[in-house]
Amino acid sequence: MSFEVLLFLILGLIALFIGAEGLIRGASALALKVGIPPIVVGLTVVAFGTSSPELVVSLKAAFLGNSSISLGNVIGSNIANIALILGISALIKPLDVHATVIRREIPIMIGITILLLLLLLDGELTLFDGLILVFGIIIYSVLNIVLARKEKSIEVENEFREGLKSRLNVPVSITMIIVGLGFMILGANLFVTSAITIAKIIGVSDAIIGLTIVAIGTSLPELITSVVASFKNESDIAIGNVVGSNIFNILGILGTTSLIISVSTSGINIIDFGVMLFTALILLPLSKSGFKISRIEGMFLLAGYVFYIYYILPA
């Protein structure tokens, strides 16, 4: 494998991260300026913003005709978000869930995961499936904003407000959004092209690359956001970021991608789908008041993720 390909992969990943950071900061500051409550910003703009690398990478792969990378990226990212990211976050500090809005969204995430599996029974996501998913993300976002305004927790409100505090004015915020998007498009070009090249060199399918290298790489914003929240003892932010991102990955990313090109399940097997559903179901007990992900449970989540990656990689 040439050094140049690895260099472009790393540079693409760096550009994606810089772009996502600029997009999140700019969009969060702009949303707060126009009066959107901080908790809504955290559950929508931040959660969706940390999924933006997955979006641009999946769209780029679709345009190149590598839709297996798009599906593998979303499935792999959703697995990594829970098993890898929450596993690491819980090892740092046990995670409690108190916010009503977070507990409500966990069953929604499970329901959307099941919906995706049903839509994929015929082996692909079509234009019609894409319309269903995109309609879903619109309904989800509107309901999330309406319900969060009514049910917001004062404690979590303060946490989000502190985490999203910004002095950026509107022109600077808009500039950061535009520049962030530019970096992400550049990063996606480098990252996807390099990932496809690596897949051909080592002789694995696009789907495997999507489930591993691309999924882990594009999940780094979620990892950093949740780990920082864990260090700050803000468990609701750590978990809310993951749950919101997983929902957006399915509805927003696969919905948008399948509007452009049919997304095939080629290279993705029942084990991958099963692990994605299983990791989503693991969070269901968190909907019960006072439930905690302990360090031991975090260790098992992380160990499970390592075992899964070991299983799917060729010998």
PDB file of C-alpha atoms in Angstrom:
ATOM      1  CA  MET A   1       0.000   0.000   0.000  1.00  0.00           C
ATOM      2  CA  SER A   2       1.522   3.309  -1.055  1.00  0.00           C
ATOM      3  CA  PHE A   3       2.313   6.004   1.478  1.00  0.00           C
ATOM      4  CA  GLU A   4       0.496   8.517  -0.732  1.00  0.00           C
ATOM      5  CA  VAL A   5      -2.853   6.713  -0.405  1.00  0.00           C
ATOM      6  CA  LEU A   6      -2.576   6.579   3.397  1.00  0.00           C
ATOM      7  CA  LEU A   7      -1.578  10.248   3.477  1.00  0.00           C
ATOM      8  CA  PHE A   8      -4.633  11.257   1.434  1.00  0.00           C
ATOM      9  CA  LEU A   9      -6.864   9.137   3.682  1.00  0.00           C
ATOM     10  CA  ILE A  10      -5.522  10.897   6.795  1.00  0.00           C
ATOM     11  CA  LEU A  11      -5.688  14.352   5.178  1.00  0.00           C
ATOM     12  CA  GLY A  12      -9.257  13.660   4.095  1.00  0.00           C
ATOM     13  CA  LEU A  13     -10.161  12.651   7.638  1.00  0.00           C
ATOM     14  CA  ILE A  14      -8.551  15.795   9.061  1.00  0.00           C
ATOM     15  CA  ALA A  15     -10.440  17.970   6.557  1.00  0.00           C
ATOM     16  CA  LEU A  16     -13.705  16.219   7.487  1.00  0.00           C
ATOM     17  CA  PHE A  17     -13.075  16.858  11.173  1.00  0.00           C
ATOM     18  CA  ILE A  18     -12.175  20.543  10.664  1.00  0.00           C
ATOM     19  CA  GLY A  19     -15.204  20.993   8.443  1.00  0.00           C
ATOM     20  CA  ALA A  20     -17.552  19.318  10.919  1.00  0.00           C
ATOM     21  CA  GLU A  21     -16.198  21.440  13.776  1.00  0.00           C
ATOM     22  CA  GLY A  22     -16.734  24.647  11.799  1.00  0.00           C
ATOM     23  CA  LEU A  23     -20.202  23.572  10.707  1.00  0.00           C
ATOM     24  CA  ILE A  24     -21.291  22.634  14.239  1.00  0.00           C
ATOM     25  CA  ARG A  25     -19.941  25.810  15.837  1.00  0.00           C
ATOM     26  CA  GLY A  26     -21.366  28.067  13.136  1.00  0.00           C
ATOM     27  CA  ALA A  27     -24.766  26.374  13.022  1.00  0.00           C
ATOM     28  CA  SER A  28     -25.049  26.190  16.833  1.00  0.00           C
ATOM     29  CA  ALA A  29     -24.169  29.871  17.248  1.00  0.00           C
ATOM     30  CA  LEU A  30     -26.610  30.869  14.487  1.00  0.00           C
ATOM     31  CA  ALA A  31     -29.406  28.761  15.985  1.00  0.00           C
ATOM     32  CA  LEU A  32     -28.880  30.298  19.443  1.00  0.00           C
ATOM     33  CA  LYS A  33     -28.830  33.801  17.939  1.00  0.00           C
ATOM     34  CA  VAL A  34     -32.280  33.281  16.422  1.00  0.00           C
ATOM     35  CA  GLY A  35     -33.670  32.040  19.735  1.00  0.00           C
ATOM     36  CA  ILE A  36     -33.725  28.246  19.417  1.00  0.00           C
ATOM     37  CA  PRO A  37     -33.415  26.705  22.932  1.00  0.00           C
ATOM     38  CA  PRO A  38     -29.974  25.226  23.700  1.00  0.00           C
ATOM     39  CA  ILE A  39     -31.385  21.768  24.408  1.00  0.00           C
ATOM     40  CA  VAL A  40     -33.001  21.712  20.941  1.00  0.00           C
ATOM     41  CA  VAL A  41     -29.700  22.822  19.405  1.00  0.00           C
ATOM     42  CA  GLY A  42     -27.922  19.996  21.216  1.00  0.00           C
ATOM     43  CA  LEU A  43     -30.406  17.339  20.135  1.00  0.00           C
ATOM     44  CA  THR A  44     -30.650  18.492  16.512  1.00  0.00           C
ATOM     45  CA  VAL A  45     -27.898  20.809  15.235  1.00  0.00           C
ATOM     46  CA  VAL A  46     -25.067  19.224  17.243  1.00  0.00           C
ATOM     47  CA  ALA A  47     -26.257  15.626  16.834  1.00  0.00           C
ATOM     48  CA  PHE A  48     -26.910  16.098  13.125  1.00  0.00           C
ATOM     49  CA  GLY A  49     -23.766  18.155  12.685  1.00  0.00           C
ATOM     50  CA  THR A  50     -21.570  15.400  14.084  1.00  0.00           C
ATOM     51  CA  SER A  51     -23.182  13.103  11.477  1.00  0.00           C
ATOM     52  CA  SER A  52     -22.307  15.462   8.624  1.00  0.00           C
ATOM     53  CA  PRO A  53     -19.080  13.564   7.731  1.00  0.00           C
ATOM     54  CA  GLU A  54     -21.174  10.424   7.215  1.00  0.00           C
ATOM     55  CA  LEU A  55     -23.533  12.418   4.986  1.00  0.00           C
ATOM     56  CA  VAL A  56     -20.928  13.892   2.649  1.00  0.00           C
ATOM     57  CA  VAL A  57     -18.951  10.647   2.511  1.00  0.00           C
ATOM     58  CA  SER A  58     -22.088   8.623   1.714  1.00  0.00           C
ATOM     59  CA  LEU A  59     -23.173  11.085  -0.969  1.00  0.00           C
ATOM     60  CA  LYS A  60     -19.708  11.087  -2.502  1.00  0.00           C
ATOM     61  CA  ALA A  61     -19.648   7.290  -2.551  1.00  0.00           C
ATOM     62  CA  ALA A  62     -23.108   7.237  -4.146  1.00  0.00           C
ATOM     63  CA  PHE A  63     -22.024   9.644  -6.885  1.00  0.00           C
ATOM     64  CA  LEU A  64     -19.050   7.357  -7.585  1.00  0.00           C
ATOM     65  CA  GLY A  65     -21.390   4.374  -7.837  1.00  0.00           C
ATOM     66  CA  ASN A  66     -20.157   2.768  -4.602  1.00  0.00           C
ATOM     67  CA  SER A  67     -23.467   2.634  -2.725  1.00  0.00           C
ATOM     68  CA  SER A  68     -22.206  -0.296  -0.626  1.00  0.00           C
ATOM     69  CA  ILE A  69     -19.857   2.156   1.095  1.00  0.00           C
ATOM     70  CA  SER A  70     -22.861   4.395   1.850  1.00  0.00           C
ATOM     71  CA  LEU A  71     -24.854   1.618   3.542  1.00  0.00           C
ATOM     72  CA  GLY A  72     -21.796   0.120   5.236  1.00  0.00           C
ATOM     73  CA  ASN A  73     -20.841   3.578   6.506  1.00  0.00           C
ATOM     74  CA  VAL A  74     -24.231   4.113   8.191  1.00  0.00           C
ATOM     75  CA  ILE A  75     -24.489   0.602   9.661  1.00  0.00           C
ATOM     76  CA  GLY A  76     -20.871   0.683  10.839  1.00  0.00           C
ATOM     77  CA  SER A  77     -21.243   4.205  12.266  1.00  0.00           C
ATOM     78  CA  ASN A  78     -24.413   3.326  14.183  1.00  0.00           C
ATOM     79  CA  ILE A  79     -22.699   0.283  15.684  1.00  0.00           C
ATOM     80  CA  ALA A  80     -19.569   2.304  16.511  1.00  0.00           C
ATOM     81  CA  ASN A  81     -21.589   5.155  18.039  1.00  0.00           C
ATOM     82  CA  ILE A  82     -23.061   2.855  20.679  1.00  0.00           C
ATOM     83  CA  ALA A  83     -20.525   0.072  21.203  1.00  0.00           C
ATOM     84  CA  LEU A  84     -17.309   2.051  20.653  1.00  0.00           C
ATOM     85  CA  ILE A  85     -18.212   5.613  21.650  1.00  0.00           C
ATOM     86  CA  LEU A  86     -20.541   4.954  24.583  1.00  0.00           C
ATOM     87  CA  GLY A  87     -18.234   2.122  25.637  1.00  0.00           C
ATOM     88  CA  ILE A  88     -15.267   4.485  25.859  1.00  0.00           C
ATOM     89  CA  SER A  89     -17.395   7.235  27.453  1.00  0.00           C
ATOM     90  CA  ALA A  90     -18.663   4.836  30.158  1.00  0.00           C
ATOM     91  CA  LEU A  91     -15.105   3.677  30.884  1.00  0.00           C
ATOM     92  CA  ILE A  92     -14.178   7.296  31.535  1.00  0.00           C
ATOM     93  CA  LYS A  93     -17.179   7.887  33.789  1.00  0.00           C
ATOM     94  CA  PRO A  94     -20.398   5.867  34.310  1.00  0.00           C
ATOM     95  CA  LEU A  95     -23.256   7.300  32.250  1.00  0.00           C
ATOM     96  CA  ASP A  96     -26.636   8.194  33.762  1.00  0.00           C
ATOM     97  CA  VAL A  97     -29.713   9.174  31.766  1.00  0.00           C
ATOM     98  CA  HIS A  98     -32.083  11.652  33.354  1.00  0.00           C
ATOM     99  CA  ALA A  99     -33.477  13.782  30.526  1.00  0.00           C
ATOM    100  CA  THR A 100     -36.989  12.846  29.421  1.00  0.00           C
ATOM    101  CA  VAL A 101     -36.233  13.904  25.858  1.00  0.00           C
ATOM    102  CA  ILE A 102     -33.310  11.450  25.668  1.00  0.00           C
ATOM    103  CA  ARG A 103     -35.318   8.570  27.100  1.00  0.00           C
ATOM    104  CA  ARG A 104     -38.060   9.233  24.558  1.00  0.00           C
ATOM    105  CA  GLU A 105     -35.651   9.190  21.640  1.00  0.00           C
ATOM    106  CA  ILE A 106     -34.122   5.783  22.430  1.00  0.00           C
ATOM    107  CA  PRO A 107     -37.319   3.873  21.458  1.00  0.00           C
ATOM    108  CA  ILE A 108     -37.589   6.140  18.393  1.00  0.00           C
ATOM    109  CA  MET A 109     -34.064   5.125  17.373  1.00  0.00           C
ATOM    110  CA  ILE A 110     -34.940   1.438  17.792  1.00  0.00           C
ATOM    111  CA  GLY A 111     -38.138   1.880  15.758  1.00  0.00           C
ATOM    112  CA  ILE A 112     -36.267   3.624  12.944  1.00  0.00           C
ATOM    113  CA  THR A 113     -33.619   0.875  12.930  1.00  0.00           C
ATOM    114  CA  ILE A 114     -36.374  -1.731  12.521  1.00  0.00           C
ATOM    115  CA  LEU A 115     -37.951   0.390   9.755  1.00  0.00           C
ATOM    116  CA  LEU A 116     -34.635   0.392   7.874  1.00  0.00           C
ATOM    117  CA  LEU A 117     -34.362  -3.400   8.135  1.00  0.00           C
ATOM    118  CA  LEU A 118     -37.904  -3.763   6.763  1.00  0.00           C
ATOM    119  CA  LEU A 119     -37.165  -1.426   3.845  1.00  0.00           C
ATOM    120  CA  LEU A 120     -34.054  -3.480   3.038  1.00  0.00           C
ATOM    121  CA  LEU A 121     -35.884  -6.817   2.844  1.00  0.00           C
ATOM    122  CA  ASP A 122     -35.942  -6.516  -0.964  1.00  0.00           C
ATOM    123  CA  GLY A 123     -32.160  -5.988  -1.034  1.00  0.00           C
ATOM    124  CA  GLU A 124     -32.020  -2.254  -1.736  1.00  0.00           C
ATOM    125  CA  LEU A 125     -33.211   1.209  -0.804  1.00  0.00           C
ATOM    126  CA  THR A 126     -35.129   2.708  -3.725  1.00  0.00           C
ATOM    127  CA  LEU A 127     -36.299   6.236  -4.493  1.00  0.00           C
ATOM    128  CA  PHE A 128     -39.607   5.481  -2.769  1.00  0.00           C
ATOM    129  CA  ASP A 129     -37.769   4.226   0.324  1.00  0.00           C
ATOM    130  CA  GLY A 130     -35.684   7.401   0.288  1.00  0.00           C
ATOM    131  CA  LEU A 131     -38.824   9.548   0.256  1.00  0.00           C
ATOM    132  CA  ILE A 132     -40.132   7.663   3.306  1.00  0.00           C
ATOM    133  CA  LEU A 133     -36.869   8.191   5.202  1.00  0.00           C
ATOM    134  CA  VAL A 134     -36.520  11.878   4.282  1.00  0.00           C
ATOM    135  CA  PHE A 135     -40.140  12.498   5.262  1.00  0.00           C
ATOM    136  CA  GLY A 136     -39.305  10.765   8.531  1.00  0.00           C
ATOM    137  CA  ILE A 137     -36.393  13.090   9.319  1.00  0.00           C
ATOM    138  CA  ILE A 138     -38.578  16.134   8.655  1.00  0.00           C
ATOM    139  CA  ILE A 139     -41.332  14.861  10.977  1.00  0.00           C
ATOM    140  CA  TYR A 140     -38.767  13.827  13.613  1.00  0.00           C
ATOM    141  CA  SER A 141     -37.054  17.233  13.606  1.00  0.00           C
ATOM    142  CA  VAL A 142     -40.307  19.190  13.873  1.00  0.00           C
ATOM    143  CA  LEU A 143     -41.679  16.994  16.668  1.00  0.00           C
ATOM    144  CA  ASN A 144     -38.339  17.097  18.484  1.00  0.00           C
ATOM    145  CA  ILE A 145     -38.327  20.874  18.539  1.00  0.00           C
ATOM    146  CA  VAL A 146     -41.985  21.157  19.609  1.00  0.00           C
ATOM    147  CA  LEU A 147     -41.743  18.523  22.366  1.00  0.00           C
ATOM    148  CA  ALA A 148     -38.332  19.663  23.630  1.00  0.00           C
ATOM    149  CA  ARG A 149     -39.665  23.202  24.076  1.00  0.00           C
ATOM    150  CA  LYS A 150     -42.449  21.812  26.277  1.00  0.00           C
ATOM    151  CA  GLU A 151     -40.524  19.160  28.208  1.00  0.00           C
ATOM    152  CA  LYS A 152     -37.018  20.583  28.534  1.00  0.00           C
ATOM    153  CA  SER A 153     -35.103  19.754  31.694  1.00  0.00           C
ATOM    154  CA  ILE A 154     -33.622  22.775  33.469  1.00  0.00           C
ATOM    155  CA  GLU A 155     -30.487  20.799  34.388  1.00  0.00           C
ATOM    156  CA  VAL A 156     -29.859  19.632  30.834  1.00  0.00           C
ATOM    157  CA  GLU A 157     -30.846  23.054  29.479  1.00  0.00           C
ATOM    158  CA  ASN A 158     -28.026  24.595  31.493  1.00  0.00           C
ATOM    159  CA  GLU A 159     -25.567  21.910  30.337  1.00  0.00           C
ATOM    160  CA  PHE A 160     -26.349  22.517  26.674  1.00  0.00           C
ATOM    161  CA  ARG A 161     -26.251  26.282  27.167  1.00  0.00           C
ATOM    162  CA  GLU A 162     -22.792  26.050  28.737  1.00  0.00           C
ATOM    163  CA  GLY A 163     -21.536  23.678  26.055  1.00  0.00           C
ATOM    164  CA  LEU A 164     -22.871  25.785  23.186  1.00  0.00           C
ATOM    165  CA  LYS A 165     -22.011  29.225  24.585  1.00  0.00           C
ATOM    166  CA  SER A 166     -20.744  31.382  21.753  1.00  0.00           C
ATOM    167  CA  ARG A 167     -19.954  35.013  21.027  1.00  0.00           C
ATOM    168  CA  LEU A 168     -19.987  34.557  17.266  1.00  0.00           C
ATOM    169  CA  ASN A 169     -22.102  37.055  15.372  1.00  0.00           C
ATOM    170  CA  VAL A 170     -24.361  36.100  12.462  1.00  0.00           C
ATOM    171  CA  PRO A 171     -21.942  36.893   9.565  1.00  0.00           C
ATOM    172  CA  VAL A 172     -19.114  34.946  11.246  1.00  0.00           C
ATOM    173  CA  SER A 173     -21.465  32.044  11.975  1.00  0.00           C
ATOM    174  CA  ILE A 174     -22.594  31.868   8.339  1.00  0.00           C
ATOM    175  CA  THR A 175     -18.978  32.068   7.154  1.00  0.00           C
ATOM    176  CA  MET A 176     -18.013  29.187   9.442  1.00  0.00           C
ATOM    177  CA  ILE A 177     -20.888  27.106   8.055  1.00  0.00           C
ATOM    178  CA  ILE A 178     -19.809  27.741   4.446  1.00  0.00           C
ATOM    179  CA  VAL A 179     -16.110  27.140   5.127  1.00  0.00           C
ATOM    180  CA  GLY A 180     -16.967  24.039   7.160  1.00  0.00           C
ATOM    181  CA  LEU A 181     -18.997  22.605   4.295  1.00  0.00           C
ATOM    182  CA  GLY A 182     -16.145  23.345   1.898  1.00  0.00           C
ATOM    183  CA  PHE A 183     -13.651  21.458   4.061  1.00  0.00           C
ATOM    184  CA  MET A 184     -16.059  18.549   4.364  1.00  0.00           C
ATOM    185  CA  ILE A 185     -16.543  18.273   0.609  1.00  0.00           C
ATOM    186  CA  LEU A 186     -12.774  18.351   0.088  1.00  0.00           C
ATOM    187  CA  GLY A 187     -12.246  15.831   2.878  1.00  0.00           C
ATOM    188  CA  ALA A 188     -14.924  13.510   1.512  1.00  0.00           C
ATOM    189  CA  ASN A 189     -13.270  13.505  -1.913  1.00  0.00           C
ATOM    190  CA  LEU A 190      -9.898  12.542  -0.459  1.00  0.00           C
ATOM    191  CA  PHE A 191     -11.261  10.107   2.118  1.00  0.00           C
ATOM    192  CA  VAL A 192     -13.629   8.132  -0.131  1.00  0.00           C
ATOM    193  CA  THR A 193     -11.214   7.920  -3.057  1.00  0.00           C
ATOM    194  CA  SER A 194      -8.451   6.695  -0.749  1.00  0.00           C
ATOM    195  CA  ALA A 195     -10.750   4.194   1.005  1.00  0.00           C
ATOM    196  CA  ILE A 196     -11.818   2.699  -2.331  1.00  0.00           C
ATOM    197  CA  THR A 197      -8.177   2.417  -3.399  1.00  0.00           C
ATOM    198  CA  ILE A 198      -7.270   0.677  -0.128  1.00  0.00           C
ATOM    199  CA  ALA A 199     -10.180  -1.746  -0.571  1.00  0.00           C
ATOM    200  CA  LYS A 200      -8.872  -2.735  -3.989  1.00  0.00           C
ATOM    201  CA  ILE A 201      -5.285  -3.073  -2.762  1.00  0.00           C
ATOM    202  CA  ILE A 202      -6.071  -5.347   0.189  1.00  0.00           C
ATOM    203  CA  GLY A 203      -8.801  -7.203  -1.669  1.00  0.00           C
ATOM    204  CA  VAL A 204     -11.860  -6.504   0.485  1.00  0.00           C
ATOM    205  CA  SER A 205     -15.302  -5.315  -0.567  1.00  0.00           C
ATOM    206  CA  ASP A 206     -16.534  -1.721  -0.516  1.00  0.00           C
ATOM    207  CA  ALA A 207     -19.045  -2.794   2.145  1.00  0.00           C
ATOM    208  CA  ILE A 208     -16.284  -3.961   4.521  1.00  0.00           C
ATOM    209  CA  ILE A 209     -14.393  -0.703   4.019  1.00  0.00           C
ATOM    210  CA  GLY A 210     -17.608   1.185   4.770  1.00  0.00           C
ATOM    211  CA  LEU A 211     -18.252  -0.869   7.907  1.00  0.00           C
ATOM    212  CA  THR A 212     -14.727  -0.356   9.268  1.00  0.00           C
ATOM    213  CA  ILE A 213     -12.359   2.378   8.056  1.00  0.00           C
ATOM    214  CA  VAL A 214     -15.028   4.772   6.771  1.00  0.00           C
ATOM    215  CA  ALA A 215     -17.423   4.162   9.679  1.00  0.00           C
ATOM    216  CA  ILE A 216     -14.794   4.702  12.371  1.00  0.00           C
ATOM    217  CA  GLY A 217     -13.287   7.690  10.587  1.00  0.00           C
ATOM    218  CA  THR A 218     -16.592   9.511  10.111  1.00  0.00           C
ATOM    219  CA  SER A 219     -17.650   8.720  13.704  1.00  0.00           C
ATOM    220  CA  LEU A 220     -14.733  10.681  15.195  1.00  0.00           C
ATOM    221  CA  PRO A 221     -16.818  13.874  15.743  1.00  0.00           C
ATOM    222  CA  GLU A 222     -19.352  11.855  17.762  1.00  0.00           C
ATOM    223  CA  LEU A 223     -16.484  10.227  19.670  1.00  0.00           C
ATOM    224  CA  ILE A 224     -14.870  13.527  20.608  1.00  0.00           C
ATOM    225  CA  THR A 225     -18.209  15.158  21.525  1.00  0.00           C
ATOM    226  CA  SER A 226     -19.307  12.264  23.752  1.00  0.00           C
ATOM    227  CA  VAL A 227     -15.908  11.753  25.410  1.00  0.00           C
ATOM    228  CA  VAL A 228     -15.644  15.463  26.262  1.00  0.00           C
ATOM    229  CA  ALA A 229     -19.209  15.376  27.641  1.00  0.00           C
ATOM    230  CA  SER A 230     -18.303  12.317  29.722  1.00  0.00           C
ATOM    231  CA  PHE A 231     -15.258  14.075  31.208  1.00  0.00           C
ATOM    232  CA  LYS A 232     -17.565  16.985  32.114  1.00  0.00           C
ATOM    233  CA  ASN A 233     -20.040  14.592  33.752  1.00  0.00           C
ATOM    234  CA  GLU A 234     -22.700  15.492  31.155  1.00  0.00           C
ATOM    235  CA  SER A 235     -24.057  12.000  30.470  1.00  0.00           C
ATOM    236  CA  ASP A 236     -27.247  13.235  28.805  1.00  0.00           C
ATOM    237  CA  ILE A 237     -25.237  15.115  26.199  1.00  0.00           C
ATOM    238  CA  ALA A 238     -22.987  12.119  25.545  1.00  0.00           C
ATOM    239  CA  ILE A 239     -25.924   9.759  25.022  1.00  0.00           C
ATOM    240  CA  GLY A 240     -28.172  12.315  23.310  1.00  0.00           C
ATOM    241  CA  ASN A 241     -25.440  13.013  20.759  1.00  0.00           C
ATOM    242  CA  VAL A 242     -25.166   9.315  19.896  1.00  0.00           C
ATOM    243  CA  VAL A 243     -28.916   8.673  19.738  1.00  0.00           C
ATOM    244  CA  GLY A 244     -29.586  11.780  17.634  1.00  0.00           C
ATOM    245  CA  SER A 245     -26.723  10.917  15.282  1.00  0.00           C
ATOM    246  CA  ASN A 246     -27.950   7.335  14.810  1.00  0.00           C
ATOM    247  CA  ILE A 247     -31.428   8.575  13.939  1.00  0.00           C
ATOM    248  CA  PHE A 248     -30.036  11.088  11.457  1.00  0.00           C
ATOM    249  CA  ASN A 249     -27.708   8.481   9.932  1.00  0.00           C
ATOM    250  CA  ILE A 250     -30.669   6.315   8.937  1.00  0.00           C
ATOM    251  CA  LEU A 251     -33.306   8.897   8.075  1.00  0.00           C
ATOM    252  CA  GLY A 252     -31.180  11.745   6.765  1.00  0.00           C
ATOM    253  CA  ILE A 253     -28.136  10.082   5.240  1.00  0.00           C
ATOM    254  CA  LEU A 254     -29.632   6.921   3.751  1.00  0.00           C
ATOM    255  CA  GLY A 255     -32.788   8.832   2.842  1.00  0.00           C
ATOM    256  CA  THR A 256     -30.873  11.501   0.928  1.00  0.00           C
ATOM    257  CA  THR A 257     -28.472   8.992  -0.654  1.00  0.00           C
ATOM    258  CA  SER A 258     -31.253   6.708  -1.905  1.00  0.00           C
ATOM    259  CA  LEU A 259     -32.953   9.696  -3.530  1.00  0.00           C
ATOM    260  CA  ILE A 260     -29.867   9.963  -5.736  1.00  0.00           C
ATOM    261  CA  ILE A 261     -29.095   6.298  -6.363  1.00  0.00           C
ATOM    262  CA  SER A 262     -30.503   2.958  -5.212  1.00  0.00           C
ATOM    263  CA  VAL A 263     -28.512   1.702  -2.227  1.00  0.00           C
ATOM    264  CA  SER A 264     -27.764  -2.015  -2.433  1.00  0.00           C
ATOM    265  CA  THR A 265     -27.211  -4.391   0.472  1.00  0.00           C
ATOM    266  CA  SER A 266     -24.455  -6.107  -1.513  1.00  0.00           C
ATOM    267  CA  GLY A 267     -21.613  -7.084   0.827  1.00  0.00           C
ATOM    268  CA  ILE A 268     -23.694  -6.480   3.968  1.00  0.00           C
ATOM    269  CA  ASN A 269     -24.855  -9.667   5.675  1.00  0.00           C
ATOM    270  CA  ILE A 270     -27.388 -10.561   8.336  1.00  0.00           C
ATOM    271  CA  ILE A 271     -24.716 -10.399  11.058  1.00  0.00           C
ATOM    272  CA  ASP A 272     -24.105  -6.703  10.323  1.00  0.00           C
ATOM    273  CA  PHE A 273     -27.828  -5.927  10.435  1.00  0.00           C
ATOM    274  CA  GLY A 274     -28.236  -8.017  13.574  1.00  0.00           C
ATOM    275  CA  VAL A 275     -25.384  -6.259  15.401  1.00  0.00           C
ATOM    276  CA  MET A 276     -26.811  -2.840  14.476  1.00  0.00           C
ATOM    277  CA  LEU A 277     -30.238  -3.802  15.863  1.00  0.00           C
ATOM    278  CA  PHE A 278     -28.724  -5.437  18.956  1.00  0.00           C
ATOM    279  CA  THR A 279     -26.646  -2.368  19.860  1.00  0.00           C
ATOM    280  CA  ALA A 280     -29.749  -0.179  19.477  1.00  0.00           C
ATOM    281  CA  LEU A 281     -31.755  -2.473  21.761  1.00  0.00           C
ATOM    282  CA  ILE A 282     -29.004  -2.350  24.404  1.00  0.00           C
ATOM    283  CA  LEU A 283     -29.922   1.275  25.089  1.00  0.00           C
ATOM    284  CA  LEU A 284     -33.580   0.445  25.785  1.00  0.00           C
ATOM    285  CA  PRO A 285     -32.995  -0.061  29.560  1.00  0.00           C
ATOM    286  CA  LEU A 286     -31.727   3.539  29.643  1.00  0.00           C
ATOM    287  CA  SER A 287     -35.302   4.670  29.140  1.00  0.00           C
ATOM    288  CA  LYS A 288     -35.944   3.510  32.707  1.00  0.00           C
ATOM    289  CA  SER A 289     -35.321   6.147  35.346  1.00  0.00           C
ATOM    290  CA  GLY A 290     -31.980   5.945  37.088  1.00  0.00           C
ATOM    291  CA  PHE A 291     -30.435   3.357  34.812  1.00  0.00           C
ATOM    292  CA  LYS A 292     -26.683   3.608  34.420  1.00  0.00           C
ATOM    293  CA  ILE A 293     -24.066   2.348  31.973  1.00  0.00           C
ATOM    294  CA  SER A 294     -21.303   1.317  34.366  1.00  0.00           C
ATOM    295  CA  ARG A 295     -17.611   0.975  33.585  1.00  0.00           C
ATOM    296  CA  ILE A 296     -18.032  -2.804  33.436  1.00  0.00           C
ATOM    297  CA  GLU A 297     -20.855  -2.461  30.916  1.00  0.00           C
ATOM    298  CA  GLY A 298     -18.782   0.037  28.956  1.00  0.00           C
ATOM    299  CA  MET A 299     -15.952  -2.477  28.867  1.00  0.00           C
ATOM    300  CA  PHE A 300     -18.302  -5.158  27.491  1.00  0.00           C
ATOM    301  CA  LEU A 301     -19.608  -2.741  24.846  1.00  0.00           C
ATOM    302  CA  LEU A 302     -16.057  -1.948  23.772  1.00  0.00           C
ATOM    303  CA  ALA A 303     -14.996  -5.606  23.809  1.00  0.00           C
ATOM    304  CA  GLY A 304     -18.045  -6.503  21.743  1.00  0.00           C
ATOM    305  CA  TYR A 305     -17.105  -3.893  19.154  1.00  0.00           C
ATOM    306  CA  VAL A 306     -13.533  -5.175  18.913  1.00  0.00           C
ATOM    307  CA  PHE A 307     -14.834  -8.738  18.469  1.00  0.00           C
ATOM    308  CA  TYR A 308     -17.260  -7.605  15.732  1.00  0.00           C
ATOM    309  CA  ILE A 309     -14.506  -5.825  13.787  1.00  0.00           C
ATOM    310  CA  TYR A 310     -12.242  -8.860  14.152  1.00  0.00           C
ATOM    311  CA  TYR A 311     -15.067 -11.097  12.895  1.00  0.00           C
ATOM    312  CA  ILE A 312     -15.863  -9.127   9.723  1.00  0.00           C
ATOM    313  CA  LEU A 313     -12.280  -8.472   8.623  1.00  0.00           C
ATOM    314  CA  PRO A 314     -10.803 -11.077   6.272  1.00  0.00           C
ATOM    315  CA  ALA A 315      -8.229 -13.444   7.728  1.00  0.00           C
TER     316      ALA A 315
END
